[in-house]
CSV table of C-alpha atoms and ligand atoms in Angstrom, one decimal:
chain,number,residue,atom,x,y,z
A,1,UNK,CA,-2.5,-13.5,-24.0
A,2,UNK,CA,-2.9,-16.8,-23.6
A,3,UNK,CA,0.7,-17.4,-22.8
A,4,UNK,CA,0.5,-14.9,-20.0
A,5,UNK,CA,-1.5,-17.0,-18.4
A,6,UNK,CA,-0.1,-20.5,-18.0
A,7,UNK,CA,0.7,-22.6,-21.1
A,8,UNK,CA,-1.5,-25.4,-20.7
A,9,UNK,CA,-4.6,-23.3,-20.8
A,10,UNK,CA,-6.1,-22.5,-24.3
A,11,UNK,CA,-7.4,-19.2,-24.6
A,12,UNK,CA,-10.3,-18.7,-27.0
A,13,UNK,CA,-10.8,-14.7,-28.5
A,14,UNK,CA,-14.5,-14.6,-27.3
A,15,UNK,CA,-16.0,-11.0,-27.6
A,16,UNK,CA,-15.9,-10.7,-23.5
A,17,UNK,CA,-12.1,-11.0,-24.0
A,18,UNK,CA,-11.7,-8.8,-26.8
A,19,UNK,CA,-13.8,-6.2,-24.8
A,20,UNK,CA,-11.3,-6.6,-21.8
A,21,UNK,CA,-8.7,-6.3,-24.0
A,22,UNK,CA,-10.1,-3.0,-25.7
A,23,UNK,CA,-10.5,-1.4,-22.2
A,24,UNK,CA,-6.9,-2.3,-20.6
A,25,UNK,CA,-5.7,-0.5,-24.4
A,26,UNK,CA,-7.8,2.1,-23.7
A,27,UNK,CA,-6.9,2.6,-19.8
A,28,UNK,CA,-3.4,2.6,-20.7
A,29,UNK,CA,-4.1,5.0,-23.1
A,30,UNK,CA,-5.8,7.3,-20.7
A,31,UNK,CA,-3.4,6.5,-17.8
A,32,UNK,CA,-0.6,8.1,-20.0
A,33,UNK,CA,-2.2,10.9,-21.0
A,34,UNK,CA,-2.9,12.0,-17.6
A,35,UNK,CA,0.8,11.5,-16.2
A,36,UNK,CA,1.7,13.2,-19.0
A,37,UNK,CA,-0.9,16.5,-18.5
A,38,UNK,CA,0.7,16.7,-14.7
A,39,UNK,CA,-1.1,13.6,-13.5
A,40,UNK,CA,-4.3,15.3,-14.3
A,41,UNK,CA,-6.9,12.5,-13.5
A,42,UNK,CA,-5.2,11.2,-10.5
A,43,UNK,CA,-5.6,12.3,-6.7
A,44,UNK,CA,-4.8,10.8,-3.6
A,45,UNK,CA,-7.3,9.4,-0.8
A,46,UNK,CA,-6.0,9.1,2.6
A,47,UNK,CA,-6.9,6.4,5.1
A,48,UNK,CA,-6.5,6.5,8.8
A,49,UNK,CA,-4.1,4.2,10.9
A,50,UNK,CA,-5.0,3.7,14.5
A,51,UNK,CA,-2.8,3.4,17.4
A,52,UNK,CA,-4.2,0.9,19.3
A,53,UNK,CA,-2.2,2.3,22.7
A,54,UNK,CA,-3.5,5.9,22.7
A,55,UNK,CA,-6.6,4.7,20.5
A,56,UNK,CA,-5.8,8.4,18.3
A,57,UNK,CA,-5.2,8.4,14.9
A,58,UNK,CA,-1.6,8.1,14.3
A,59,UNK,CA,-1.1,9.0,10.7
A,60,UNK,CA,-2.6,7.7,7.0
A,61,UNK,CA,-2.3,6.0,4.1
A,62,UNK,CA,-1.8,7.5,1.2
A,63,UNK,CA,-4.1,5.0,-2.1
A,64,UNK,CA,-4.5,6.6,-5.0
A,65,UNK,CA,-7.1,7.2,-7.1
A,66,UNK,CA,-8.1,7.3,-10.9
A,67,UNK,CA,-11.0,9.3,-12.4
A,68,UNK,CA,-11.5,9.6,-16.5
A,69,UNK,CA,-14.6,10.4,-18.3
A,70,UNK,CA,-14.6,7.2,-20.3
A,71,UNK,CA,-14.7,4.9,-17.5
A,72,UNK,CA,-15.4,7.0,-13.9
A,73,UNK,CA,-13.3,6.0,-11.2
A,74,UNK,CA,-11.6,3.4,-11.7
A,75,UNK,CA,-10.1,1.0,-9.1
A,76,UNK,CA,-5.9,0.8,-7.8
A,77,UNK,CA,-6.6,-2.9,-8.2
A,78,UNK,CA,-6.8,-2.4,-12.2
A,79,UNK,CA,-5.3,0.5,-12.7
A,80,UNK,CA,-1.9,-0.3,-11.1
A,81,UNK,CA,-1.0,-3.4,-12.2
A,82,UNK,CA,-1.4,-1.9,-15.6
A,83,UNK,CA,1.4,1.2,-14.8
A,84,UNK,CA,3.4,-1.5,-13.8
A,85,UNK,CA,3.1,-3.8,-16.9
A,86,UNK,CA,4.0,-0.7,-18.8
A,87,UNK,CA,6.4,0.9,-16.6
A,88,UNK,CA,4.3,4.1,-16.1
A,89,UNK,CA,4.5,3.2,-12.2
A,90,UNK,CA,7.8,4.8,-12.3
A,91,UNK,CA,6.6,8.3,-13.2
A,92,UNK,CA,3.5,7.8,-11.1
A,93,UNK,CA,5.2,6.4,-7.9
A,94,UNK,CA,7.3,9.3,-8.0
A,95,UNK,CA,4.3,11.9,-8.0
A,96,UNK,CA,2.5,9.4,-5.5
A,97,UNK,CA,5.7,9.7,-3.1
A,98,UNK,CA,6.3,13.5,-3.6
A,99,UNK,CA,2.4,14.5,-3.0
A,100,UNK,CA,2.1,12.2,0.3
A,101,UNK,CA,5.6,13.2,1.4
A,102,UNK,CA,4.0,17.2,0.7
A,103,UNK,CA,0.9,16.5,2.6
A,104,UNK,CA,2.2,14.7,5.6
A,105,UNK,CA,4.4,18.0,5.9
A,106,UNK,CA,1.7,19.7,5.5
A,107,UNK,CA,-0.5,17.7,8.5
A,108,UNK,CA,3.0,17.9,10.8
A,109,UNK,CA,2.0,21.3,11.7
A,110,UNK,CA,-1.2,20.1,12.8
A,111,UNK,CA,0.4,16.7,14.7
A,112,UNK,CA,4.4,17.2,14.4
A,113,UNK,CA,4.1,12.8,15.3
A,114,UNK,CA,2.1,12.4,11.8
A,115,UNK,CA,3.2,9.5,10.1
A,116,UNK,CA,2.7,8.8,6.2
A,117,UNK,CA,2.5,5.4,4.9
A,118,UNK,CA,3.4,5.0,1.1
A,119,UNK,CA,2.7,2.0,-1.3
A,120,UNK,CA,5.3,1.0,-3.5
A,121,UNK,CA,5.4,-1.4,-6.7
A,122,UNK,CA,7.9,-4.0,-7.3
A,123,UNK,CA,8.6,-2.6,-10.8
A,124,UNK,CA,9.8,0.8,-8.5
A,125,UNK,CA,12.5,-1.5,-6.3
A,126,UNK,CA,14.4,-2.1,-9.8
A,127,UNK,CA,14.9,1.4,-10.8
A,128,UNK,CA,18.4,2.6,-10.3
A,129,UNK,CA,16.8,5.8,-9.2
A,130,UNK,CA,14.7,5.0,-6.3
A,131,UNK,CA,16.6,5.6,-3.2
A,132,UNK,CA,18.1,8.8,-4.2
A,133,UNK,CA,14.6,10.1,-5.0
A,134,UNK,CA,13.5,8.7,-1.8
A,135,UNK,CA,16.4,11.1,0.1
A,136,UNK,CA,15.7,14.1,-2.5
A,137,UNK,CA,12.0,14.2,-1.6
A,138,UNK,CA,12.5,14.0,1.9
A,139,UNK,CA,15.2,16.9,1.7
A,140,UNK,CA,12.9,18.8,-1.1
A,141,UNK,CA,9.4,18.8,0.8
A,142,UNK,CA,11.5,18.9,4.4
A,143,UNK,CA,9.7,15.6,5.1
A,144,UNK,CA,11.6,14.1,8.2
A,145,UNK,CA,12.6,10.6,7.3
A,146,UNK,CA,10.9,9.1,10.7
A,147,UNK,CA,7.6,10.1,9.3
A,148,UNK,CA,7.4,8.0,6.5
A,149,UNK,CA,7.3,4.6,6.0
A,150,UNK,CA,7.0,2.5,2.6
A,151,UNK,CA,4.6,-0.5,2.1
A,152,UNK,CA,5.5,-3.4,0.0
A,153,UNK,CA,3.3,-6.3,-0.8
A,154,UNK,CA,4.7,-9.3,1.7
A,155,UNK,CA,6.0,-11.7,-1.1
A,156,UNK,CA,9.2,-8.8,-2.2
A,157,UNK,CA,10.7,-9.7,1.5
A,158,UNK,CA,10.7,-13.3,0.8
A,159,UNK,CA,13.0,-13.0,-2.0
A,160,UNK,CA,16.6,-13.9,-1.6
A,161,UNK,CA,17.7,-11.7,-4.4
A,162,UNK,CA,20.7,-9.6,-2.6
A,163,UNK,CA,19.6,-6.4,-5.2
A,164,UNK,CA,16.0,-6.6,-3.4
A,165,UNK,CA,17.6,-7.0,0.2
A,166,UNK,CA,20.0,-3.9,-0.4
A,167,UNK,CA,17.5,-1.5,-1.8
A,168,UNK,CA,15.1,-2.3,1.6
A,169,UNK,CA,18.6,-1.4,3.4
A,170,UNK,CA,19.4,1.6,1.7
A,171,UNK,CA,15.6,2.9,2.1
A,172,UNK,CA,16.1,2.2,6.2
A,173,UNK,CA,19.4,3.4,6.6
A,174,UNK,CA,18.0,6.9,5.5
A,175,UNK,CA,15.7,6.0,8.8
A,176,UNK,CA,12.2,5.7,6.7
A,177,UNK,CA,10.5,2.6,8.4
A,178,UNK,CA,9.6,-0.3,5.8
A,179,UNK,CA,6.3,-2.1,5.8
A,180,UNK,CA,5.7,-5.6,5.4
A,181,UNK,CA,2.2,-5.4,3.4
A,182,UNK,CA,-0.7,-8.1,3.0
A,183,UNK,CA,1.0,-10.2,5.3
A,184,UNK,CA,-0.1,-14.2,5.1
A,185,UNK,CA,-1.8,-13.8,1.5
A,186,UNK,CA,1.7,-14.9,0.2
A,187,UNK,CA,3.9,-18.2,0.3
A,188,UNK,CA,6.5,-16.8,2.5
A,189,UNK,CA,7.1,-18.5,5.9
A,190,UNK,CA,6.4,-17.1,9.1
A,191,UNK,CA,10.0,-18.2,9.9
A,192,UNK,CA,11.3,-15.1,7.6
A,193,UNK,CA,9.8,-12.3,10.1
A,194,UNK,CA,13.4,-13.4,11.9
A,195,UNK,CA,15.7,-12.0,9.1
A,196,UNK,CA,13.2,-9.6,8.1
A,197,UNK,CA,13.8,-5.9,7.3
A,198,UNK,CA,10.4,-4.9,8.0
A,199,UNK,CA,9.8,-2.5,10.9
A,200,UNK,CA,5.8,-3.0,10.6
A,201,UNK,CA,4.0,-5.8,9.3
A,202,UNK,CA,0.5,-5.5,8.3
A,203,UNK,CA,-1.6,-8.4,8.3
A,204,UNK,CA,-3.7,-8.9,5.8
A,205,UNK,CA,-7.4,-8.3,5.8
A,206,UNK,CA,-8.7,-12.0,5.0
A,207,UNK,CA,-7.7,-12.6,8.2
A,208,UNK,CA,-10.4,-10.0,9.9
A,209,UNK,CA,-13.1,-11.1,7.5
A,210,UNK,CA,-13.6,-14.6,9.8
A,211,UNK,CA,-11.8,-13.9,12.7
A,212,UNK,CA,-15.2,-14.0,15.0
A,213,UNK,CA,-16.1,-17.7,13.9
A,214,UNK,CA,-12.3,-19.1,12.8
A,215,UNK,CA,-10.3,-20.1,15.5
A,216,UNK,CA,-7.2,-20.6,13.1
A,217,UNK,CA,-7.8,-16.6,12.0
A,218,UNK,CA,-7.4,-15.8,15.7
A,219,UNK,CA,-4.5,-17.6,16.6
A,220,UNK,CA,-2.7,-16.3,13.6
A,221,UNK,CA,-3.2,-12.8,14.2
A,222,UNK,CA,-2.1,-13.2,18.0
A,223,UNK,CA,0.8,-15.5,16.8
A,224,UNK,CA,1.9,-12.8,14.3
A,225,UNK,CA,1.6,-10.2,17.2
A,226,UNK,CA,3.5,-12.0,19.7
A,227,UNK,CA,6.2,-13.0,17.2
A,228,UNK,CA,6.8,-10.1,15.5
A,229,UNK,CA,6.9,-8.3,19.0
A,230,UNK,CA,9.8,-11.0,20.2
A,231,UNK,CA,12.0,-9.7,16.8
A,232,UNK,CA,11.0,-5.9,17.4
A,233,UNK,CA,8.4,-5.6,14.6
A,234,UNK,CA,5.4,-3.6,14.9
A,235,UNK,CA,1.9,-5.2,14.1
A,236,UNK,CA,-1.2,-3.4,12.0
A,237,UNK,CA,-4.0,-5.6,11.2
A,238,UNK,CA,-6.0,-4.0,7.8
A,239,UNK,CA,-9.4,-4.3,7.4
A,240,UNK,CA,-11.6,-4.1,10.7
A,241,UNK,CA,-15.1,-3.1,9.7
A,242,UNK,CA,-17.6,-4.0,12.5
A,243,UNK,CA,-17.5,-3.6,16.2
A,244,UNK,CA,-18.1,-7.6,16.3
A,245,UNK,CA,-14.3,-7.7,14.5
A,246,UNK,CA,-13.0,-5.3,16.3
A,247,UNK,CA,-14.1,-6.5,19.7
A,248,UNK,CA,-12.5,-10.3,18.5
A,249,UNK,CA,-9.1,-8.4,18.3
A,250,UNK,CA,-8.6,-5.7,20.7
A,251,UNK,CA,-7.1,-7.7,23.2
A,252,UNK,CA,-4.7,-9.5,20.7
A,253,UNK,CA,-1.6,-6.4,21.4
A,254,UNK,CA,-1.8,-5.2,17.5
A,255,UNK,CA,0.0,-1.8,17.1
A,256,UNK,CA,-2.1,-0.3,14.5
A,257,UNK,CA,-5.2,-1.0,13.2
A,258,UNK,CA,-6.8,0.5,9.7
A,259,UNK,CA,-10.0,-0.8,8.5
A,260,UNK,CA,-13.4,1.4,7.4
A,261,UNK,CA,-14.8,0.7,11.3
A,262,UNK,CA,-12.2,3.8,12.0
A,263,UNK,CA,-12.4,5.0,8.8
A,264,UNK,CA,-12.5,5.0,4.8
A,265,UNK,CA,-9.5,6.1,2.7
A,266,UNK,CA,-11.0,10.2,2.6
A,267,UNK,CA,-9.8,13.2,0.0
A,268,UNK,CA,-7.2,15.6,2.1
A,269,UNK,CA,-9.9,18.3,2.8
A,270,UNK,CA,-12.3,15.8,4.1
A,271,UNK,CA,-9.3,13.9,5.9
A,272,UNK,CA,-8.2,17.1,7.4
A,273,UNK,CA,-12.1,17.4,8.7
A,274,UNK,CA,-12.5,14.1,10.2
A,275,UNK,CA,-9.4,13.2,11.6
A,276,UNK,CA,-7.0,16.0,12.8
A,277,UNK,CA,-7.7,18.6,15.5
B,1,C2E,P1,-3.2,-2.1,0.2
B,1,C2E,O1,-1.9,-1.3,0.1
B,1,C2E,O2,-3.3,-3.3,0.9
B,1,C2E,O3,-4.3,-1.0,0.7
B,1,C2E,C1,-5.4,-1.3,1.5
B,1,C2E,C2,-6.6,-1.5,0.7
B,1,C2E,O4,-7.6,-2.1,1.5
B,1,C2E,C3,-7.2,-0.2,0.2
B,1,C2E,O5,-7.9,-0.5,-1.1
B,1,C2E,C4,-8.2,0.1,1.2
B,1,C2E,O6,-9.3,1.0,0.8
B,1,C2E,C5,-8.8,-1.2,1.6
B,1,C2E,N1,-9.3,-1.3,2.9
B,1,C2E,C6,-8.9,-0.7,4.0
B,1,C2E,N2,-9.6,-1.0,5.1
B,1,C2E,C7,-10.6,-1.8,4.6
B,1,C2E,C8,-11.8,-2.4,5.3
B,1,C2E,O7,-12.1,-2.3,6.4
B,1,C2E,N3,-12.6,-3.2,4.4
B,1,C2E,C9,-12.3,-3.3,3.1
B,1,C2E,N4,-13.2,-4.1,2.4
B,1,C2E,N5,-11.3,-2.8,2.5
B,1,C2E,C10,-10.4,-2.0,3.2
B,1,C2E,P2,-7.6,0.4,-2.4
B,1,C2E,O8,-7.5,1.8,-2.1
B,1,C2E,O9,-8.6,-0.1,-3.4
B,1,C2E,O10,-6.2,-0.1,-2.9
B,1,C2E,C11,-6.0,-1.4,-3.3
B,1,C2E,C12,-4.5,-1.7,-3.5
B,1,C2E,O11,-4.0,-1.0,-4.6
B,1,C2E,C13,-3.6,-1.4,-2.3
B,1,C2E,O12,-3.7,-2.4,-1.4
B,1,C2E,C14,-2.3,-1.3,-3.0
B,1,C2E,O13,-1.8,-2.6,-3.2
B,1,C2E,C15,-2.6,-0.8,-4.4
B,1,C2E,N6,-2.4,0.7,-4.4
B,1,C2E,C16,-3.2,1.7,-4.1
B,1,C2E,N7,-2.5,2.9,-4.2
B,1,C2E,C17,-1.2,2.6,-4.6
B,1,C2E,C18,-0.1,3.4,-4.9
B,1,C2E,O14,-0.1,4.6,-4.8
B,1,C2E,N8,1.0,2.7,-5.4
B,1,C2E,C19,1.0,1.3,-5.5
B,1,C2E,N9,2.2,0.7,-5.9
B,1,C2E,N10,0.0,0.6,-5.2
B,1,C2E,C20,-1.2,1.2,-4.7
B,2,MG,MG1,0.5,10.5,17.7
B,3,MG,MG1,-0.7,-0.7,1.6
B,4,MG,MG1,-2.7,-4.5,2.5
């Protein structure tokens, strides 16, 4: 434990870390059962992405969701990094692909232009499998290739590893669109958008939180837009909640915006409700 966590720092067993340490055995625990009893436990919440041009909701994306008796619902942000510690993202990812690629089908009858946004780990870029499963799921579920797209955290695109490079080819040459997630959390430089493979970048929601009194947050978000634009990358800013934010960004020529103002990541029936005719 302490190792995991830098070598310098000394890590004492106090009961609050032996209790952390009980739950993440325990989670795991749980989170394996349930892949293993047909992912019983998990579920899928969909959140919508506006296009700013038509100012309609575009398409949604898919964030899944853990519920167990022991703990209630517990949070992607803990749950996640602990499939991909153990390597149960790999299993999961697939069923998170394969029911998001089923449902945004299942919307194109409503809106044939639906488009599905799906997250996916690091841990699922070194599997061997991936971009065939990728093609087999759009050919199984009949899922057209230009209504998906695949989010990956920001700091993957940065990496000059040729393996990493060629997987994000492979994934666009089957023409699914690649998404550049959390943009500006990570280390990369802006000067990488240039040799990017990223379709869409999606800036990060820090940057809403102060846009209205930070006048650095501002001019990074319109110096994103206008950058990515010159390259031929789309723009979606996460995380607009108030009117005040909203009203701070709408002139800045964002693509797509996602945030809880528009609307909350919903369960398919109550998606289905809000957002499509
Ligand atoms: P993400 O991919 O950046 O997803 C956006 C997160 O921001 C979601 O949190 C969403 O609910 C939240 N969000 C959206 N708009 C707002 C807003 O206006 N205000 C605030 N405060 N939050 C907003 P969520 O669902 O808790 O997911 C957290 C992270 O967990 C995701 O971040 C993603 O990295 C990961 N995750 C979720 N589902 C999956 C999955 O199926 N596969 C993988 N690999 N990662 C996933
Ligand atoms: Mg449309
Ligand atoms: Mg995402
Ligand atoms: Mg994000």
């Amino acid at each position: 434990y302490a190792k995991a966590h830098g070598k310098r720092r000394c890590v004492c067993f106090s009961p609050e870390i032996l209790g952390e340490r009980a739950r993440e055995l325990k989670l795991v625990e749980l989170l394996r059962a349930s892949i293993e009893n047909d992912f019983d436990g998990f579920s899928l919440c969909y959140q919508p992405q506006i296009d700013t041009n038509s100012g309609t909701v575009t398409g949604a994306e898919a964030l899944a969701r853990f519920q167990c008796e022991e703990f209630g619902a517990v949070s992607p942000v803990e749950f996640i990094p602990l499939l991909e510690k153990t390597g149960l993202i790999i299993p999961m990812g697939k069923w998170v692909l394969w029911t998001a690629a089923t449902q945004c089908k299942n919307w194109m009858a409503i809106d044939g232009d639906f488009v599905m946004s799906v997250n996916l780990s690091y841990r699922q870029i070194d599997s061997d499998s991936l971009v065939p499963f990728i093609e087999d799921t759009l050919q199984e579920t009949g899922l057209p290739a230009k209504n998906l797209v695949i989010e990956m955290t920001e700091s993957y695109f940065a990496s000059d590893e040729d393996p990493v490079r060629t997987v994000f080819d492979q994934i666009r040459s089957l023409g699914v669109r690649v998404a550049m997630d959390d943009f500006g959390t990570g280390y990369s430089a802006l000067g990488m958008l240039k040799k990017s493979p990223a379709d869409i970048v999606k800036i990060d929601r820090m940057f809403v939180t102060d846009v209205q009194a930070s006048t650095f947050d501002a001019t990074f978000i319109k110096f994103v837009v206008e950058l990515c634009h010159d390259v031929g990358i789309e723009v979606c800013l996460e995380g607009v909640e108030t009117d005040g934010e909203y009203a701070a960004v709408s002139a800045m020529g964002l693509d797509y915006i996602q945030g809880f103002l528009f609307g909350r990541p919903y369960p398919p029936d109550e998606f289905r409700r809000r957002f499509l005719p």
